[in-house]
PDB file of C-alpha atoms in Angstrom:
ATOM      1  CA  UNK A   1       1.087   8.815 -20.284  1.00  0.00           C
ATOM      2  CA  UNK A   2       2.830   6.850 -23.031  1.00  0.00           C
ATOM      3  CA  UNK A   3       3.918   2.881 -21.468  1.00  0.00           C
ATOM      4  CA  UNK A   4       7.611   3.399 -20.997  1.00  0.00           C
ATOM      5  CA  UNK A   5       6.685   6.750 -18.706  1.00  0.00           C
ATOM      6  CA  UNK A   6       4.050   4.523 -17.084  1.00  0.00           C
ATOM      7  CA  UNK A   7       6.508   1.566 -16.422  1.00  0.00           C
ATOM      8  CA  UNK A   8       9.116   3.908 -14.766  1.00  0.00           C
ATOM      9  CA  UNK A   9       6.044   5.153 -12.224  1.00  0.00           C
ATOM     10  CA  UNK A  10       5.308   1.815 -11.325  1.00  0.00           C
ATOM     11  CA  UNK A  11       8.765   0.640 -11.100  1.00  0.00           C
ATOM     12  CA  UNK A  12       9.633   3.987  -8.524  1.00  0.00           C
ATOM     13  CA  UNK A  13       6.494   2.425  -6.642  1.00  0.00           C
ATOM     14  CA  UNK A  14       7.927  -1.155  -6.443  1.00  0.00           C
ATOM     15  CA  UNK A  15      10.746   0.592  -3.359  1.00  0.00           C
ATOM     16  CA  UNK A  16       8.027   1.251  -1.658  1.00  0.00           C
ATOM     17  CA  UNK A  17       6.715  -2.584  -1.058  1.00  0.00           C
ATOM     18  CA  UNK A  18      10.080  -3.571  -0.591  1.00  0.00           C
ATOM     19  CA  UNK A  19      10.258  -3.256   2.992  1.00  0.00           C
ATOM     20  CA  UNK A  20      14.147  -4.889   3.403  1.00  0.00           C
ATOM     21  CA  UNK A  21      15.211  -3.765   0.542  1.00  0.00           C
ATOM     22  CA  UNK A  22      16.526  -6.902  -0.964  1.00  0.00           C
ATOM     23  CA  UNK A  23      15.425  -6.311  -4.315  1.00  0.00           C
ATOM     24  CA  UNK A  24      12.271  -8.402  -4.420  1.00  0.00           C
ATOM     25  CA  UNK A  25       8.952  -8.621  -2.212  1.00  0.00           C
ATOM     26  CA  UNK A  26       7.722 -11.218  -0.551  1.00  0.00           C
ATOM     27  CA  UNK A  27       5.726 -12.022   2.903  1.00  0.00           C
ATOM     28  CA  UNK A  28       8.198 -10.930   4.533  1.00  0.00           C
ATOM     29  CA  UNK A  29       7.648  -7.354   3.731  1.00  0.00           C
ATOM     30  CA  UNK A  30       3.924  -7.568   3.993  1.00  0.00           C
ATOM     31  CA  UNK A  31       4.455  -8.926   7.561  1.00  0.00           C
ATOM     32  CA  UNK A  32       7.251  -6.118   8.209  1.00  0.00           C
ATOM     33  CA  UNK A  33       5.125  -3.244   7.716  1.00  0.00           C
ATOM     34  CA  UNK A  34       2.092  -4.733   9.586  1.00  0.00           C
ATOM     35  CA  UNK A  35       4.496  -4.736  12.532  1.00  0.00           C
ATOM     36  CA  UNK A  36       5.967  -1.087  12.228  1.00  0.00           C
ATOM     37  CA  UNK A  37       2.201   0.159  11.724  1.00  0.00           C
ATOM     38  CA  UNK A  38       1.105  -2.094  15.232  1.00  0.00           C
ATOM     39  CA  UNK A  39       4.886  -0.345  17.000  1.00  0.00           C
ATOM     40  CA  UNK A  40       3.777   3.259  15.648  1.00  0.00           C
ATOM     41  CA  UNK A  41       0.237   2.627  17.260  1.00  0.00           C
ATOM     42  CA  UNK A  42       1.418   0.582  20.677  1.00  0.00           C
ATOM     43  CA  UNK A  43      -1.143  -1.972  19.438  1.00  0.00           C
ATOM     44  CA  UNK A  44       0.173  -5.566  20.220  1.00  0.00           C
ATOM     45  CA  UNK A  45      -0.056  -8.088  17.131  1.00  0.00           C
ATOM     46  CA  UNK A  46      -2.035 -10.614  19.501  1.00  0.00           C
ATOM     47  CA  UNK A  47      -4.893  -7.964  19.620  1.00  0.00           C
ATOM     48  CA  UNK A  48      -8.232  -8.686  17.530  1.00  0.00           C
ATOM     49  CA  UNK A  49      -6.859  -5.206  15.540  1.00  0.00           C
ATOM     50  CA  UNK A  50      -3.009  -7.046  15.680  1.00  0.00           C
ATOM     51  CA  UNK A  51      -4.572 -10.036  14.402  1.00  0.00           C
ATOM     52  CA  UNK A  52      -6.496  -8.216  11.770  1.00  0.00           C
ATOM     53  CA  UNK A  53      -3.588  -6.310  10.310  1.00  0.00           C
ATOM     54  CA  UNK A  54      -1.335  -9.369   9.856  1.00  0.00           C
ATOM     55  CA  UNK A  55      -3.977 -11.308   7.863  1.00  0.00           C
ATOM     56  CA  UNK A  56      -4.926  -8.410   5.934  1.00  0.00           C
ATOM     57  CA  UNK A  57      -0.836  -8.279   4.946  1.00  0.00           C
ATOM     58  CA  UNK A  58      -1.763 -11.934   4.201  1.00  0.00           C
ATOM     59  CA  UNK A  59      -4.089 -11.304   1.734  1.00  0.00           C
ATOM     60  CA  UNK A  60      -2.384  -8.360   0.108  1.00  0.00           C
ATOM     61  CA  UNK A  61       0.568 -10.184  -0.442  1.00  0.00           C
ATOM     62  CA  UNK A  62      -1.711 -13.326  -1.983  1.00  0.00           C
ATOM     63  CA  UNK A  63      -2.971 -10.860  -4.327  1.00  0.00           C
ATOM     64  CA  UNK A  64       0.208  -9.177  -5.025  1.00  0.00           C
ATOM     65  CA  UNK A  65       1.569 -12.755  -5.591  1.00  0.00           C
ATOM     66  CA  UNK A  66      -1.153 -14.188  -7.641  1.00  0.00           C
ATOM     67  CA  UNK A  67      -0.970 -11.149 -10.086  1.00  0.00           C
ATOM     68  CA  UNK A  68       2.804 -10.641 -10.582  1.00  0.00           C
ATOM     69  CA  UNK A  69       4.624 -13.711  -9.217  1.00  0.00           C
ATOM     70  CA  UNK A  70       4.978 -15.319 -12.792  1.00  0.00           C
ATOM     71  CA  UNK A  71       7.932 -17.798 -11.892  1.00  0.00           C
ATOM     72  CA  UNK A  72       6.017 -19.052  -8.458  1.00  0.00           C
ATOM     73  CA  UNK A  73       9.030 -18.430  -6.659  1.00  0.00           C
ATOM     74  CA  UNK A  74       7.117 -16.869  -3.751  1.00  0.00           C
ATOM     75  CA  UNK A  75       8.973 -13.277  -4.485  1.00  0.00           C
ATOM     76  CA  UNK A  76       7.949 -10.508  -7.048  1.00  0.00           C
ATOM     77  CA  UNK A  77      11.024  -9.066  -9.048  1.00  0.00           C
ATOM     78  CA  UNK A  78      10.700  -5.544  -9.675  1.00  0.00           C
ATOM     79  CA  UNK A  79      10.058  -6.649 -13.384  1.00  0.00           C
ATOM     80  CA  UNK A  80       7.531  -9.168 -12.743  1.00  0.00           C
ATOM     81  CA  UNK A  81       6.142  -6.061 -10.282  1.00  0.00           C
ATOM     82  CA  UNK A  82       6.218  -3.647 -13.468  1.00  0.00           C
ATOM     83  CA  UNK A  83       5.190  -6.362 -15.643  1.00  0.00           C
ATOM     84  CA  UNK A  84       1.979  -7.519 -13.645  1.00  0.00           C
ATOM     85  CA  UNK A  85       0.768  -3.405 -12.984  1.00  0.00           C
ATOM     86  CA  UNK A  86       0.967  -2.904 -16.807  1.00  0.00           C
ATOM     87  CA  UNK A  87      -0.870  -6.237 -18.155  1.00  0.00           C
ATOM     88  CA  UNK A  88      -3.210  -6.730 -15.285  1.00  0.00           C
ATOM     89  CA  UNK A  89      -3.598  -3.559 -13.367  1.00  0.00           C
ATOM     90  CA  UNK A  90      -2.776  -0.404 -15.605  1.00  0.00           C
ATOM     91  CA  UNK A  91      -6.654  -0.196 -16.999  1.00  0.00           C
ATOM     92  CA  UNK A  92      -7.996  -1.468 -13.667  1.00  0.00           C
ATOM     93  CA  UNK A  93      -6.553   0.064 -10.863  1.00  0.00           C
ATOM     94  CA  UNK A  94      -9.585  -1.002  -8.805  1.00  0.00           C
ATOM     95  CA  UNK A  95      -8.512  -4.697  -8.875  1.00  0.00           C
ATOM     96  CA  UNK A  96      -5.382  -3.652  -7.194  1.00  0.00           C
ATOM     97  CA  UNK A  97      -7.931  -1.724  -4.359  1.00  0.00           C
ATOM     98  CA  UNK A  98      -9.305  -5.237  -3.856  1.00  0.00           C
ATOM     99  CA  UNK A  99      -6.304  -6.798  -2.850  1.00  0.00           C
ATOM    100  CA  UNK A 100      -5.346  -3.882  -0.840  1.00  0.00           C
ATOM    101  CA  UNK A 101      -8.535  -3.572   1.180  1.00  0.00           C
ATOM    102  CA  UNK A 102      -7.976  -6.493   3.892  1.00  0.00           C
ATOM    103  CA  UNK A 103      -5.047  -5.011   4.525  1.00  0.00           C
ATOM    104  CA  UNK A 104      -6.008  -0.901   4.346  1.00  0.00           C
ATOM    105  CA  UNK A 105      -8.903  -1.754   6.584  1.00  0.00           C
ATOM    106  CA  UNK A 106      -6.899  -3.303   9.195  1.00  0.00           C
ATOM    107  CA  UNK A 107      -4.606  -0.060   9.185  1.00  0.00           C
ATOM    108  CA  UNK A 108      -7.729   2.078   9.414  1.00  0.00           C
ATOM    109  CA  UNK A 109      -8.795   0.147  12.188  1.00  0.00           C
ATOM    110  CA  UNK A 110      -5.398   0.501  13.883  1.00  0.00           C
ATOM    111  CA  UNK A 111      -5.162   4.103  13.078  1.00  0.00           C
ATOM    112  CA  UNK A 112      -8.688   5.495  13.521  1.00  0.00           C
ATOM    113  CA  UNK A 113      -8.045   5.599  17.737  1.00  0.00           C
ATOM    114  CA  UNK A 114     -11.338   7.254  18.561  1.00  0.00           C
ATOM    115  CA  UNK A 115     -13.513   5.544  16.038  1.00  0.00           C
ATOM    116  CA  UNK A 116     -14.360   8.514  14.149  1.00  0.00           C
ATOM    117  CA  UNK A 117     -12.037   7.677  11.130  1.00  0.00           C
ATOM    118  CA  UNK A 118      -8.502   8.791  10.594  1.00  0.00           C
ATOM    119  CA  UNK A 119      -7.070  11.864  11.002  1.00  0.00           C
ATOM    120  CA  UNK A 120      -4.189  13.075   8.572  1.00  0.00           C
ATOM    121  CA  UNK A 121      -1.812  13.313  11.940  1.00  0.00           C
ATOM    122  CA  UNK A 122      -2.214   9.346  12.117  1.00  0.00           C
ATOM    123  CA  UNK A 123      -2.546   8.842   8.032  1.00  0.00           C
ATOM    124  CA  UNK A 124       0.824  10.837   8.585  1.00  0.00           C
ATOM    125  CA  UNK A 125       2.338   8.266  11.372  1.00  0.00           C
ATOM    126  CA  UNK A 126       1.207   5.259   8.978  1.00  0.00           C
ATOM    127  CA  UNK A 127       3.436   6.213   6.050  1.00  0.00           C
ATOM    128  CA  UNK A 128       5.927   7.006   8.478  1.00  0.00           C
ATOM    129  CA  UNK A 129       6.128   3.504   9.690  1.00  0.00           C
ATOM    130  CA  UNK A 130       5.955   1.940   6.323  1.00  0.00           C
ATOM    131  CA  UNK A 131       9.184   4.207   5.548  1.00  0.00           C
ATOM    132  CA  UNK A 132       7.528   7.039   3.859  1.00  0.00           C
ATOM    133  CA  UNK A 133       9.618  10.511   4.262  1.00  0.00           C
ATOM    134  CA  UNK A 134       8.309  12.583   6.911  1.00  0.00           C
ATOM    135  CA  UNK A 135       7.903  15.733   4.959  1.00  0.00           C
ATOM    136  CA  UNK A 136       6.336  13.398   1.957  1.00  0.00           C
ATOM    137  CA  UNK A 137       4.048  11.540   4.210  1.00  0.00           C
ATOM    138  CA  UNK A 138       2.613  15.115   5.892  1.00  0.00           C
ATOM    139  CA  UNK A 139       1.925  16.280   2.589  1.00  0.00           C
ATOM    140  CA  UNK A 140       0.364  12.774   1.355  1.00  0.00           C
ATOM    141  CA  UNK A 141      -2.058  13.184   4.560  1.00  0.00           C
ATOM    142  CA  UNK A 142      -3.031  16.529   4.053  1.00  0.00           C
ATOM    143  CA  UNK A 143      -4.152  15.364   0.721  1.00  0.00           C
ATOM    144  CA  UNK A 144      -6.057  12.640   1.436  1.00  0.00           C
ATOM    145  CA  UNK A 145      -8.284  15.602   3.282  1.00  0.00           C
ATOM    146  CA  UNK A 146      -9.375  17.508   0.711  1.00  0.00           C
ATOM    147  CA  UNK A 147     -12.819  18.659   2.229  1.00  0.00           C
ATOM    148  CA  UNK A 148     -10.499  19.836   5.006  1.00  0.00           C
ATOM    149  CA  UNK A 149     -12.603  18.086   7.876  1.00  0.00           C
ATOM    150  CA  UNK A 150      -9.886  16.346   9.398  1.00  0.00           C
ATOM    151  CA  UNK A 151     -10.765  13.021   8.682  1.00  0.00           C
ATOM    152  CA  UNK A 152      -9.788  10.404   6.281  1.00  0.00           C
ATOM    153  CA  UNK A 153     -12.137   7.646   4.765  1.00  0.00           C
ATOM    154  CA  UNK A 154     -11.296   4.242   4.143  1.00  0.00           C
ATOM    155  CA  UNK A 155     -12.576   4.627   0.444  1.00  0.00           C
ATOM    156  CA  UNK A 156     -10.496   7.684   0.302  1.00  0.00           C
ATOM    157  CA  UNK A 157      -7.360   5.913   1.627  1.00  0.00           C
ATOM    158  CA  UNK A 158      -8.414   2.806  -0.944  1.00  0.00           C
ATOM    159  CA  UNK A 159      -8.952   4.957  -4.066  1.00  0.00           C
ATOM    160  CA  UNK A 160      -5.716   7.168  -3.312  1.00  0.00           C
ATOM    161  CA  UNK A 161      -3.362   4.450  -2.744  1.00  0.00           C
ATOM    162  CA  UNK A 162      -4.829   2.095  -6.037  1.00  0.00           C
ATOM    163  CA  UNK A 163      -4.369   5.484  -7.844  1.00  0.00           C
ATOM    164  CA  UNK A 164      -0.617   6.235  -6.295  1.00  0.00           C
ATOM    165  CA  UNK A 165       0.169   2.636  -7.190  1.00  0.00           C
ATOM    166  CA  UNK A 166      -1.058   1.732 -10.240  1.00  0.00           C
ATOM    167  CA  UNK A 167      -1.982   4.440 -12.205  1.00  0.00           C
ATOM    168  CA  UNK A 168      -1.001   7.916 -13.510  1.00  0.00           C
ATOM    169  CA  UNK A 169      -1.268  11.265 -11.940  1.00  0.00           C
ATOM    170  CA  UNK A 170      -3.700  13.439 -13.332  1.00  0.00           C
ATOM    171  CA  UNK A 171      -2.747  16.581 -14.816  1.00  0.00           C
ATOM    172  CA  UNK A 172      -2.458  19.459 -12.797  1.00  0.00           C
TER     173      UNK A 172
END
């Protein structure tokens, strides 16, 4: 994948952080789709798992902000979003995992409701909440299954979403 192709993936990705919409993202979106994942789970955000979530969305959006918030304005453009996944993320995609993983764990814990790890029925509800398509988000939690035994890891959700975020599809 040549770097302009790769900068228009990451830049399609940037909608998807944007809770609002309002063209940049910033705690406030972090701390938006913590509460829509608690709402689609009835799990209140003064809960241990509540708590957990929020400063997990914390944490992501430090990361997120100490790797693309260049100006220190406390909001990430889209093209300081595009320009931090290209310099600092593009050839380690794992770095991005790290920042994720306070955050993915907390959803895990929030959507794994019999402690047996998630199914794709609640990986599906998840990326409904955060604003994901229904049709799209059915066929993103199918996929996360591949050994078909209806459940979901949390180093499978952490390796799919670093690779949907920051770097290319494989071939088919």
């Amino acid at each position: 994948m040549d770097s302009a192709e790769y900068e228009r993936k990451i830049a399609s990705r940037f909608a998807a952080f944007d809770q609002d919409g309002n063209g940049s993202i910033d705690r406030e979106d972090f701390s938006k789709a913590a509460a829509s994942v608690l709402a689609e789970f009835s799990v209140t955000a003064r809960s241990d798992r509540g708590q957990a979530l929020y400063s997990g969305a914390e944490a992501f959006w430090q990361g997120m902000a100490g790797i693309a918030d260049v100006d220190g304005d406390q909001r990430v453009s889209r093209e300081e979003f595009v320009t931090g996944a290209v310099k600092r993320l593009r050839d380690n995609p794992e770095r991005f995992g790290e920042i994720a993983r306070p955050f993915l764990h907390a959803v895990v814990a929030v959507a794994d409701e019999d402690g047996a790890g998630v199914t794709p029925h609640a990986a599906a509800r998840v990326l409904r909440a955060l604003g994901v398509d229904p049709e799209v988000a059915a066929q993103a939690a199918a996929a996360l299954d591949p050994d078909g035994d209806g459940r979901i890891s949390e180093k499978e959700i952490l390796t799919a979403f670093a690779a949907y975020c920051v770097t290319p599809e494989q071939p088919r």
